[in-house]
Short mmCIF file of C-alpha atoms in Angstrom, two decimals:
data_model
loop_
_atom_site.label_atom_id
_atom_site.label_comp_id
_atom_site.label_asym_id
_atom_site.label_seq_id
_atom_site.Cartn_x
_atom_site.Cartn_y
_atom_site.Cartn_z
CA MET A 272 -54.95 -185.61 -74.47
CA ARG A 273 -54.39 -187.16 -77.87
CA ARG A 274 -57.21 -188.68 -79.89
CA GLN A 275 -56.88 -192.42 -79.46
CA VAL A 276 -56.50 -194.18 -82.80
CA PRO A 277 -57.23 -197.91 -82.47
CA VAL A 278 -54.15 -200.01 -83.16
CA ALA A 279 -53.65 -201.87 -86.40
CA GLY A 280 -55.38 -205.22 -86.32
CA GLY A 281 -58.25 -203.98 -84.15
CA GLY A 282 -61.65 -205.39 -85.07
CA PHE A 283 -64.98 -203.62 -85.33
CA TYR A 284 -66.95 -203.09 -82.15
CA ASP A 285 -70.67 -202.40 -82.23
CA TYR A 286 -70.99 -198.78 -81.11
CA SER A 287 -74.78 -199.00 -81.61
CA ALA A 288 -74.89 -201.23 -78.51
CA ARG A 289 -75.27 -198.05 -76.45
CA TYR A 290 -78.89 -197.86 -77.65
CA GLY A 291 -79.87 -201.31 -76.46
CA GLY A 292 -79.10 -203.57 -73.55
CA VAL A 293 -75.66 -202.94 -72.07
CA ARG A 294 -73.42 -206.00 -72.01
CA ASP A 295 -71.34 -206.85 -68.94
CA GLU A 296 -68.13 -205.79 -70.70
CA ASP A 297 -69.68 -202.39 -71.43
CA LYS A 298 -70.86 -201.63 -67.90
CA LEU A 299 -67.77 -199.68 -66.83
CA THR A 300 -69.10 -196.42 -65.41
CA LEU A 301 -67.60 -192.99 -65.82
CA ARG A 302 -66.80 -192.90 -62.09
CA SER A 303 -64.88 -196.18 -62.26
CA SER A 304 -63.07 -195.08 -65.40
CA LEU A 305 -61.97 -191.82 -63.79
CA LEU A 306 -60.81 -193.69 -60.68
CA GLU A 307 -58.69 -196.01 -62.83
CA SER A 308 -57.02 -193.03 -64.51
CA ALA A 309 -56.41 -190.96 -61.39
CA THR A 310 -53.02 -190.95 -59.69
CA GLY A 311 -51.77 -189.78 -56.29
CA GLU A 312 -54.02 -187.35 -54.43
CA HIS A 313 -56.42 -187.30 -57.34
CA ARG A 314 -57.56 -190.84 -56.51
CA LYS A 315 -59.59 -189.48 -53.62
CA PRO A 316 -63.36 -189.51 -54.32
CA ARG A 317 -63.67 -185.79 -53.56
CA GLU A 318 -61.05 -184.97 -56.21
CA ILE A 319 -62.94 -186.98 -58.81
CA GLU A 320 -66.19 -185.29 -57.82
CA ALA A 321 -64.53 -181.87 -58.04
CA ILE A 322 -63.22 -182.42 -61.58
CA ALA A 323 -66.55 -183.89 -62.66
CA GLN A 324 -68.31 -180.87 -61.17
CA LYS A 325 -66.12 -178.43 -63.11
CA LEU A 326 -66.79 -180.25 -66.39
CA GLU A 327 -70.50 -180.71 -65.57
CA LEU A 328 -70.22 -184.49 -65.59
CA VAL A 329 -71.51 -185.26 -62.08
CA LYS A 330 -74.91 -186.54 -63.20
CA PHE A 331 -73.19 -188.96 -65.59
CA LEU A 332 -70.72 -190.45 -63.09
CA ASP A 333 -72.71 -193.64 -62.56
CA LEU A 334 -73.70 -194.13 -66.21
CA PRO A 335 -71.83 -196.65 -68.39
CA LEU A 336 -69.22 -194.95 -70.58
CA ILE A 337 -70.90 -196.38 -73.66
CA ALA A 338 -74.06 -194.40 -72.86
CA LEU A 339 -72.33 -190.99 -73.03
CA SER A 340 -72.78 -188.69 -76.01
CA ASN A 341 -69.85 -187.68 -78.21
CA GLY A 342 -69.41 -184.36 -76.40
CA GLN A 343 -69.74 -185.96 -72.96
CA THR A 344 -67.19 -188.60 -73.93
CA ARG A 345 -64.83 -185.85 -75.06
CA ARG A 346 -65.14 -184.10 -71.68
CA ALA A 347 -64.67 -187.44 -69.91
CA HIS A 348 -61.35 -187.98 -71.75
CA ILE A 349 -60.22 -184.53 -70.66
CA ALA A 350 -61.26 -185.26 -67.07
CA LYS A 351 -59.10 -188.39 -67.12
CA GLU A 352 -56.06 -186.37 -68.13
CA LEU A 353 -56.73 -183.75 -65.48
CA LEU A 354 -56.76 -186.47 -62.81
CA LYS A 355 -53.22 -187.56 -63.62
CA GLU A 356 -50.25 -185.98 -61.86
CA SER A 357 -48.69 -184.82 -65.11
CA LYS A 358 -46.11 -182.09 -65.37
CA VAL A 359 -47.16 -181.27 -68.93
CA LEU A 360 -50.72 -181.55 -70.23
CA ILE A 361 -51.01 -181.75 -74.04
CA LEU A 362 -54.54 -181.33 -75.39
CA ASP A 363 -54.91 -181.79 -79.14
CA GLU A 364 -58.02 -180.01 -80.47
CA PRO A 365 -59.69 -179.92 -77.03
CA LEU A 366 -62.55 -177.71 -78.27
CA THR A 367 -63.59 -180.05 -81.09
CA GLY A 368 -66.94 -181.64 -80.34
CA LEU A 369 -67.75 -179.27 -77.48
CA ASP A 370 -70.78 -176.99 -77.67
CA THR A 371 -70.74 -173.23 -77.11
CA HIS A 372 -71.42 -173.65 -73.40
CA ASN A 373 -68.70 -176.20 -72.67
CA ARG A 374 -65.89 -174.55 -74.63
CA PRO A 375 -65.46 -171.56 -72.27
CA LEU A 376 -66.02 -173.93 -69.34
CA LEU A 377 -63.00 -175.99 -70.33
CA LEU A 378 -60.84 -172.95 -71.07
CA THR A 379 -61.59 -171.56 -67.61
CA ILE A 380 -60.38 -174.82 -66.01
CA LEU A 381 -57.24 -174.75 -68.12
CA GLN A 382 -56.61 -171.13 -67.16
CA GLU A 383 -56.74 -172.08 -63.47
CA LEU A 384 -54.18 -174.81 -64.09
CA HIS A 385 -52.00 -172.38 -66.04
CA LEU A 386 -52.04 -169.84 -63.22
CA SER A 387 -51.02 -172.54 -60.75
CA GLY A 388 -48.11 -173.54 -63.00
CA ASN A 389 -48.88 -177.22 -62.54
CA PRO A 390 -49.14 -178.76 -65.02
CA ARG A 391 -47.84 -176.77 -67.96
CA ILE A 392 -50.42 -176.52 -70.74
CA VAL A 393 -49.90 -177.16 -74.46
CA LEU A 394 -52.94 -176.77 -76.72
CA GLY A 395 -53.27 -177.84 -80.35
CA LEU A 396 -55.87 -175.53 -81.91
CA ARG A 397 -57.54 -175.38 -85.30
CA LYS A 398 -57.58 -172.18 -87.35
CA HIS A 399 -61.03 -171.08 -86.14
CA ASP A 400 -60.47 -171.93 -82.47
CA PRO A 401 -60.16 -168.91 -80.19
CA ILE A 402 -56.68 -168.37 -78.74
CA PRO A 403 -57.14 -167.97 -74.97
CA GLU A 404 -55.89 -164.70 -73.47
CA TRP A 405 -53.72 -166.54 -70.97
CA ILE A 406 -51.68 -168.32 -73.67
CA THR A 407 -48.11 -166.93 -73.56
CA HIS A 408 -46.40 -168.55 -76.58
CA LEU A 409 -47.49 -169.70 -80.01
CA ALA A 410 -46.18 -172.23 -82.52
CA ALA A 411 -47.79 -171.32 -85.84
CA VAL A 412 -47.79 -174.12 -88.41
CA GLN A 413 -47.91 -172.90 -92.01
CA GLU A 414 -47.47 -175.45 -94.79
CA ASP A 415 -44.22 -177.21 -93.76
CA GLN A 416 -42.90 -174.43 -91.52
CA VAL A 417 -43.32 -173.90 -87.79
CA LEU A 418 -42.75 -170.43 -86.37
CA THR A 419 -42.51 -170.10 -82.60
CA GLY A 420 -42.30 -167.20 -80.20
CA ILE A 421 -44.03 -165.05 -77.63
CA LYS A 422 -47.67 -164.61 -78.58
CA ALA A 423 -47.51 -160.84 -78.78
CA ASN A 424 -44.59 -161.00 -81.21
CA ILE A 425 -46.13 -163.31 -83.80
CA ILE A 426 -49.91 -163.17 -83.54
CA GLY A 427 -50.27 -159.99 -85.57
CA SER A 428 -48.21 -160.97 -88.59
CA THR A 429 -48.16 -164.76 -88.62
CA ILE A 430 -51.71 -165.62 -87.59
CA ASN A 431 -53.39 -162.82 -89.53
CA SER A 432 -51.35 -163.64 -92.63
CA TYR A 433 -52.26 -167.30 -92.32
CA ALA A 434 -55.95 -166.57 -91.80
CA GLY A 435 -55.94 -164.24 -94.79
CA SER A 436 -54.34 -166.83 -97.05
CA VAL A 437 -56.91 -169.41 -95.96
CA ARG A 438 -59.76 -167.04 -96.73
CA LYS A 439 -58.38 -166.45 -100.22
CA LYS A 440 -57.94 -170.16 -100.95
CA GLU A 441 -61.34 -171.28 -99.70
CA ALA A 442 -64.17 -170.22 -101.96
CA LEU A 443 -67.00 -168.49 -100.15
CA PRO A 444 -70.42 -170.14 -100.40
CA LYS A 445 -72.37 -168.67 -103.27
CA VAL A 446 -75.98 -167.62 -102.96
CA SER A 447 -77.93 -170.65 -104.05
CA THR A 448 -80.44 -170.77 -106.90
CA HIS A 449 -81.87 -174.02 -105.53
CA ARG A 450 -85.40 -173.79 -104.21
CA THR A 451 -85.79 -174.27 -100.47
CA ASP A 452 -89.56 -174.70 -100.68
CA LYS A 453 -90.49 -177.01 -97.83
CA THR A 454 -92.96 -178.93 -100.01
CA SER A 455 -90.62 -179.62 -102.93
CA GLY A 456 -88.55 -182.77 -103.39
CA THR A 457 -89.19 -186.42 -102.68
CA MET A 458 -89.77 -187.17 -99.02
CA LEU A 459 -86.84 -189.21 -97.63
CA VAL A 460 -87.61 -188.98 -93.91
CA GLU A 461 -90.86 -188.23 -92.14
CA MET A 462 -91.08 -188.23 -88.36
CA LYS A 463 -94.22 -187.51 -86.39
CA ASP A 464 -94.41 -187.69 -82.58
CA VAL A 465 -91.18 -189.67 -82.36
CA ASN A 466 -90.08 -190.46 -78.80
CA VAL A 467 -87.10 -192.28 -77.29
CA ALA A 468 -86.86 -193.06 -73.59
CA TYR A 469 -84.81 -195.28 -71.29
CA HIS A 470 -87.08 -196.12 -68.38
CA GLU A 471 -87.90 -192.72 -66.85
CA ARG A 472 -85.25 -190.79 -68.80
CA LYS A 473 -86.73 -189.23 -71.93
CA VAL A 474 -84.13 -188.48 -74.59
CA LEU A 475 -86.36 -187.43 -77.50
CA LYS A 476 -89.81 -185.92 -77.05
CA ASN A 477 -92.46 -185.69 -79.78
CA ILE A 478 -90.05 -185.02 -82.64
CA HIS A 479 -91.53 -183.86 -85.94
CA TRP A 480 -89.08 -183.68 -88.85
CA THR A 481 -89.31 -184.01 -92.61
CA ILE A 482 -86.27 -184.36 -94.88
CA ARG A 483 -86.75 -184.05 -98.64
CA SER A 484 -84.42 -184.75 -101.54
CA GLY A 485 -82.07 -181.82 -102.11
CA ASP A 486 -82.30 -180.56 -98.50
CA ARG A 487 -79.24 -179.29 -96.66
CA TRP A 488 -79.96 -179.65 -92.95
CA VAL A 489 -77.74 -178.60 -90.04
CA LEU A 490 -78.64 -180.41 -86.81
CA GLN A 491 -77.76 -178.33 -83.76
CA GLY A 492 -77.94 -178.79 -80.01
CA ALA A 493 -75.86 -178.91 -76.86
CA ASN A 494 -73.76 -181.92 -75.92
CA GLY A 495 -76.15 -184.62 -74.73
CA SER A 496 -79.25 -183.02 -76.29
CA GLY A 497 -80.08 -186.17 -78.27
CA LYS A 498 -78.54 -185.45 -81.69
CA THR A 499 -76.75 -188.79 -82.03
CA THR A 500 -79.83 -190.66 -80.82
CA LEU A 501 -81.96 -188.87 -83.41
CA LEU A 502 -79.51 -189.78 -86.17
CA SER A 503 -79.46 -193.41 -85.03
CA LEU A 504 -83.18 -193.59 -85.81
CA LEU A 505 -82.45 -192.53 -89.40
CA THR A 506 -79.64 -195.05 -89.86
CA GLY A 507 -81.67 -197.86 -88.29
CA ASP A 508 -79.10 -198.46 -85.55
CA HIS A 509 -81.50 -197.70 -82.71
CA PRO A 510 -83.80 -200.60 -81.71
CA GLN A 511 -86.55 -198.13 -80.75
CA SER A 512 -86.79 -197.10 -84.41
CA TYR A 513 -89.00 -200.19 -84.86
CA ILE A 514 -91.62 -199.10 -82.33
CA GLN A 515 -92.24 -195.58 -83.61
CA LEU A 516 -95.79 -195.10 -84.83
CA HIS A 517 -94.73 -192.75 -87.61
CA LEU A 518 -91.14 -193.04 -88.74
CA HIS A 519 -91.02 -193.28 -92.53
CA LEU A 520 -87.71 -193.71 -94.34
CA PHE A 521 -87.51 -193.57 -98.14
CA SER A 522 -91.32 -193.52 -98.46
CA HIS A 523 -91.90 -196.59 -96.27
CA PRO A 524 -92.37 -197.28 -92.54
CA ARG A 525 -89.24 -198.33 -90.67
CA THR A 526 -90.68 -201.85 -90.34
CA HIS A 527 -91.03 -202.28 -94.13
CA PRO A 528 -88.71 -204.95 -95.63
CA SER A 529 -87.11 -202.30 -97.87
CA ASN A 530 -85.90 -200.55 -94.72
CA SER A 531 -83.93 -203.39 -93.23
CA THR A 532 -80.78 -202.06 -91.59
CA SER A 533 -78.53 -203.55 -94.28
CA LEU A 534 -80.54 -201.83 -97.05
CA LEU A 535 -80.58 -198.53 -95.16
CA GLN A 536 -76.79 -198.71 -94.92
CA GLN A 537 -76.62 -198.81 -98.72
CA ARG A 538 -78.82 -195.74 -99.11
CA ILE A 539 -77.19 -193.60 -96.42
CA GLY A 540 -73.65 -192.27 -96.47
CA PHE A 541 -72.52 -191.93 -92.87
CA VAL A 542 -69.51 -190.79 -90.85
CA SER A 543 -69.12 -189.88 -87.19
CA PRO A 544 -66.50 -189.82 -84.40
CA GLU A 545 -68.00 -193.06 -83.10
CA MET A 546 -67.53 -194.74 -86.46
CA PHE A 547 -63.93 -193.54 -86.51
CA SER A 548 -63.27 -195.24 -83.18
CA ALA A 549 -65.14 -198.42 -84.12
CA PHE A 550 -64.02 -198.96 -87.71
CA PRO A 551 -62.00 -202.19 -88.14
CA ARG A 552 -58.31 -201.81 -88.90
CA ARG A 553 -57.36 -205.31 -89.98
CA GLY A 554 -55.23 -204.93 -93.06
CA MET A 555 -57.64 -203.05 -95.33
CA THR A 556 -56.09 -200.54 -97.72
CA VAL A 557 -57.35 -197.01 -98.23
CA LYS A 558 -59.06 -198.14 -101.43
CA ASP A 559 -60.69 -201.07 -99.62
CA VAL A 560 -62.08 -198.80 -96.90
CA VAL A 561 -63.51 -196.27 -99.35
CA GLY A 562 -65.08 -199.14 -101.29
CA THR A 563 -67.04 -200.33 -98.25
CA GLY A 564 -69.12 -197.18 -98.63
CA PHE A 565 -71.12 -198.86 -101.40
CA THR A 566 -72.49 -201.52 -99.03
CA GLY A 567 -72.24 -199.57 -95.78
CA ARG A 568 -70.65 -202.61 -94.16
CA TYR A 569 -67.40 -202.74 -92.25
CA ALA A 570 -65.66 -205.47 -94.21
CA TYR A 571 -64.08 -205.73 -97.64
CA SER A 572 -66.21 -206.81 -100.57
CA LYS A 573 -65.26 -206.92 -104.24
CA SER A 574 -66.28 -203.79 -106.15
CA THR A 575 -67.93 -203.73 -109.56
CA PRO A 576 -66.06 -202.09 -112.47
CA GLU A 577 -68.28 -199.01 -112.14
CA GLU A 578 -67.55 -198.81 -108.42
CA GLU A 579 -63.83 -199.22 -109.05
CA LYS A 580 -63.93 -196.30 -111.47
CA ARG A 581 -65.71 -194.10 -108.94
CA ILE A 582 -63.27 -195.02 -106.13
CA ASP A 583 -60.22 -194.35 -108.31
CA ASP A 584 -61.61 -191.01 -109.51
CA LEU A 585 -62.41 -189.87 -105.97
CA LEU A 586 -59.00 -190.85 -104.60
CA GLN A 587 -57.23 -189.17 -107.50
CA ARG A 588 -59.07 -185.86 -107.17
CA TYR A 589 -59.32 -185.82 -103.38
CA GLY A 590 -56.07 -187.55 -102.49
CA PRO A 591 -52.97 -186.10 -100.81
CA ALA A 592 -52.13 -183.89 -103.82
CA LEU A 593 -55.04 -181.71 -102.72
CA TRP A 594 -54.40 -181.52 -98.98
CA ALA A 595 -50.91 -182.79 -98.09
CA GLY A 596 -47.93 -180.51 -97.45
CA SER A 597 -45.63 -179.89 -100.39
CA SER A 598 -42.88 -182.20 -99.11
CA HIS A 599 -45.28 -185.18 -99.13
CA ARG A 600 -47.43 -184.39 -102.12
CA VAL A 601 -45.81 -186.32 -104.98
CA ASN A 602 -44.82 -189.54 -103.23
CA ARG A 603 -47.98 -189.94 -101.17
CA ASN A 604 -50.28 -189.27 -104.07
CA ARG A 605 -48.73 -192.16 -106.02
CA THR A 606 -49.16 -194.77 -103.26
CA PHE A 607 -52.09 -193.50 -101.20
CA PRO A 608 -54.86 -195.88 -102.43
CA ASP A 609 -52.70 -198.92 -101.60
CA GLU A 610 -51.54 -197.76 -98.18
CA ILE A 611 -52.80 -199.69 -95.16
CA PHE A 612 -55.59 -197.70 -93.55
CA ALA A 613 -54.42 -198.47 -90.01
CA SER A 614 -50.94 -197.08 -90.76
CA LEU A 615 -52.23 -193.60 -91.64
CA PRO A 616 -52.18 -190.67 -89.21
CA GLY A 617 -55.52 -190.08 -87.48
CA SER A 618 -56.31 -187.02 -89.62
CA GLU A 619 -55.94 -189.03 -92.83
CA GLN A 620 -58.07 -191.87 -91.45
CA PHE A 621 -60.81 -189.33 -90.75
CA PHE A 622 -60.62 -188.02 -94.30
CA VAL A 623 -60.73 -191.53 -95.78
CA LEU A 624 -63.91 -192.25 -93.81
CA PHE A 625 -65.39 -189.02 -95.20
CA LEU A 626 -64.60 -190.30 -98.71
CA ARG A 627 -66.25 -193.59 -97.75
CA ALA A 628 -69.42 -191.68 -96.85
CA ILE A 629 -69.63 -189.85 -100.18
CA VAL A 630 -68.35 -192.50 -102.61
CA SER A 631 -71.73 -194.12 -103.44
CA ARG A 632 -73.53 -190.82 -104.04
CA ALA A 633 -76.16 -191.99 -101.56
CA PRO A 634 -79.48 -190.11 -101.55
CA LEU A 635 -78.98 -189.24 -97.87
CA LEU A 636 -75.71 -188.20 -96.24
CA ILE A 637 -75.48 -188.10 -92.45
CA LEU A 638 -72.31 -186.29 -91.43
CA ASP A 639 -71.95 -186.22 -87.65
CA GLU A 640 -69.06 -183.86 -86.83
CA PRO A 641 -67.30 -185.00 -90.03
CA PHE A 642 -64.38 -182.58 -89.75
CA SER A 643 -63.20 -183.80 -86.35
CA GLY A 644 -59.50 -184.56 -86.46
CA MET A 645 -58.98 -183.30 -90.02
CA THR A 646 -56.31 -180.76 -90.95
CA ASP A 647 -57.35 -177.36 -92.29
CA ARG A 648 -56.58 -178.39 -95.87
CA MET A 649 -58.66 -181.55 -95.50
CA ILE A 650 -61.59 -179.56 -94.13
CA ASP A 651 -61.37 -177.16 -97.07
CA ALA A 652 -61.32 -180.09 -99.51
CA ALA A 653 -64.30 -181.78 -97.84
CA LYS A 654 -66.30 -178.55 -97.82
CA THR A 655 -65.49 -177.98 -101.48
CA TYR A 656 -66.95 -181.38 -102.35
CA LEU A 657 -70.10 -180.72 -100.30
CA ARG A 658 -70.59 -177.35 -102.00
CA GLU A 659 -69.77 -178.26 -105.57
CA GLU A 660 -70.24 -181.97 -106.24
CA LEU A 661 -73.41 -183.08 -104.50
CA ASP A 662 -76.51 -183.62 -106.64
CA GLU A 663 -78.58 -180.51 -105.91
CA GLU A 664 -81.89 -182.25 -106.56
CA ASN A 665 -81.35 -185.85 -105.51
CA GLN A 666 -78.94 -185.83 -102.55
CA SER A 667 -79.81 -184.60 -99.07
CA VAL A 668 -77.44 -183.90 -96.19
CA VAL A 669 -77.77 -183.78 -92.41
CA LEU A 670 -74.68 -182.10 -90.96
CA VAL A 671 -73.91 -181.97 -87.24
CA THR A 672 -71.47 -179.28 -86.14
CA HIS A 673 -70.96 -176.88 -83.23
CA TRP A 674 -69.17 -174.36 -85.46
CA GLU A 675 -70.96 -172.05 -87.89
CA GLN A 676 -67.68 -171.76 -89.85
CA GLU A 677 -67.91 -175.44 -90.76
CA ILE A 678 -71.21 -175.10 -92.64
CA PRO A 679 -70.21 -175.26 -96.34
CA TRP A 680 -73.39 -173.82 -97.88
CA SER A 681 -74.81 -170.32 -98.06
CA GLU A 682 -77.32 -169.31 -95.42
CA ASP A 683 -80.21 -169.25 -97.87
CA ARG A 684 -79.50 -172.89 -98.80
CA VAL A 685 -79.51 -174.29 -95.26
CA LYS A 686 -82.31 -175.50 -93.02
CA LYS A 687 -81.60 -175.84 -89.30
CA MET A 688 -83.06 -178.24 -86.77
CA ARG A 689 -82.29 -177.57 -83.10
CA LEU A 690 -82.65 -180.03 -80.23
CA GLU A 691 -83.11 -178.71 -76.72
CA ASP A 692 -84.06 -180.84 -73.74
CA GLY A 693 -85.14 -183.60 -76.11
CA LYS A 694 -87.49 -181.40 -78.12
CA GLY A 695 -86.85 -180.41 -81.72
CA SER A 696 -87.74 -177.27 -83.63
CA GLU A 697 -86.77 -175.81 -86.97
CA VAL A 698 -84.73 -172.62 -86.65
CA LEU A 699 -86.32 -169.99 -88.89
#
């Protein structure tokens, strides 16, 4: 399964529609989608039920695809591939976006397929992904070299050497001198008894959460626990944000004119896998896309001279010279800002959208699985920015990740909010 990058020329689609009424064109259910993808014997209903059972998707089979969470959508894509009569199954970063429960679940399914010999399995893993015991051969990518061989012959020298070099290059988070006093800092978000429900299905239950300027929050929870729904209340995308009795954003109730969705978009830097899939790809250059971060909109608008300076500086310091392989570094760095966004590889598109989120130095950053699809060097660069260049006092961050290794700050600097069965609690 390869991450699907929308084709050049694709327009924006409103991914926030999942929170409101579902349009006719969005009513395709998971069951119907799986049936469309299945081939041969796999088209039988019992085969679809069996795969859905293994990936714990049965209770979502009759829900519209648009209603699934990021993690559930990821598992649904994998289920589609498993229902095809393929001789070779290529899964690129299959563990990305999956929680700690679903990762071993998927690897167990893949092991069963491996033992059957049909199909053959090829996995593309990131540096911190576990290498399954049943993997027989490795292709280790280092800089611009690829070394291949039997796992036992190369894992000791190649992988350990690579991991060691990465640890040396990436600075470890320093112990912070910033105060983490819960009462310090301007209040940016205040939630009291916040609830979200769809008919009888309760997604969020009595959420209490306060975010202050300078906070570094990590939002945790299993796939489908309500993380994306909670974030959509902060960004103003969720229509139920208007009916909450106590949802204050930037010192005002959600219904205050200063918290119109367009104004919230200007005060919140945001990136997510859903945004990646939805972002328009109609001729905008890299520089154009980064520039849209000042308005939060999804269309080009002319930047001010000050904005132009900020965009140019960011692209110069965090362009390909920092994260591209040596064979691409010089040429790509010279032309990168003017390249067409849609023509870039998926990993570079992800990184550009990260730059879009940080360009305006917004008081609140919401980074929902921001490292999905990025290369190791890009992740290191993004984490460096989050550690070293954010305003310690005036910028707050909410980071969603299923990997502790992706948290860029020291433990004493981080606050953690965990969602479980729709209820939220701070992890102390």
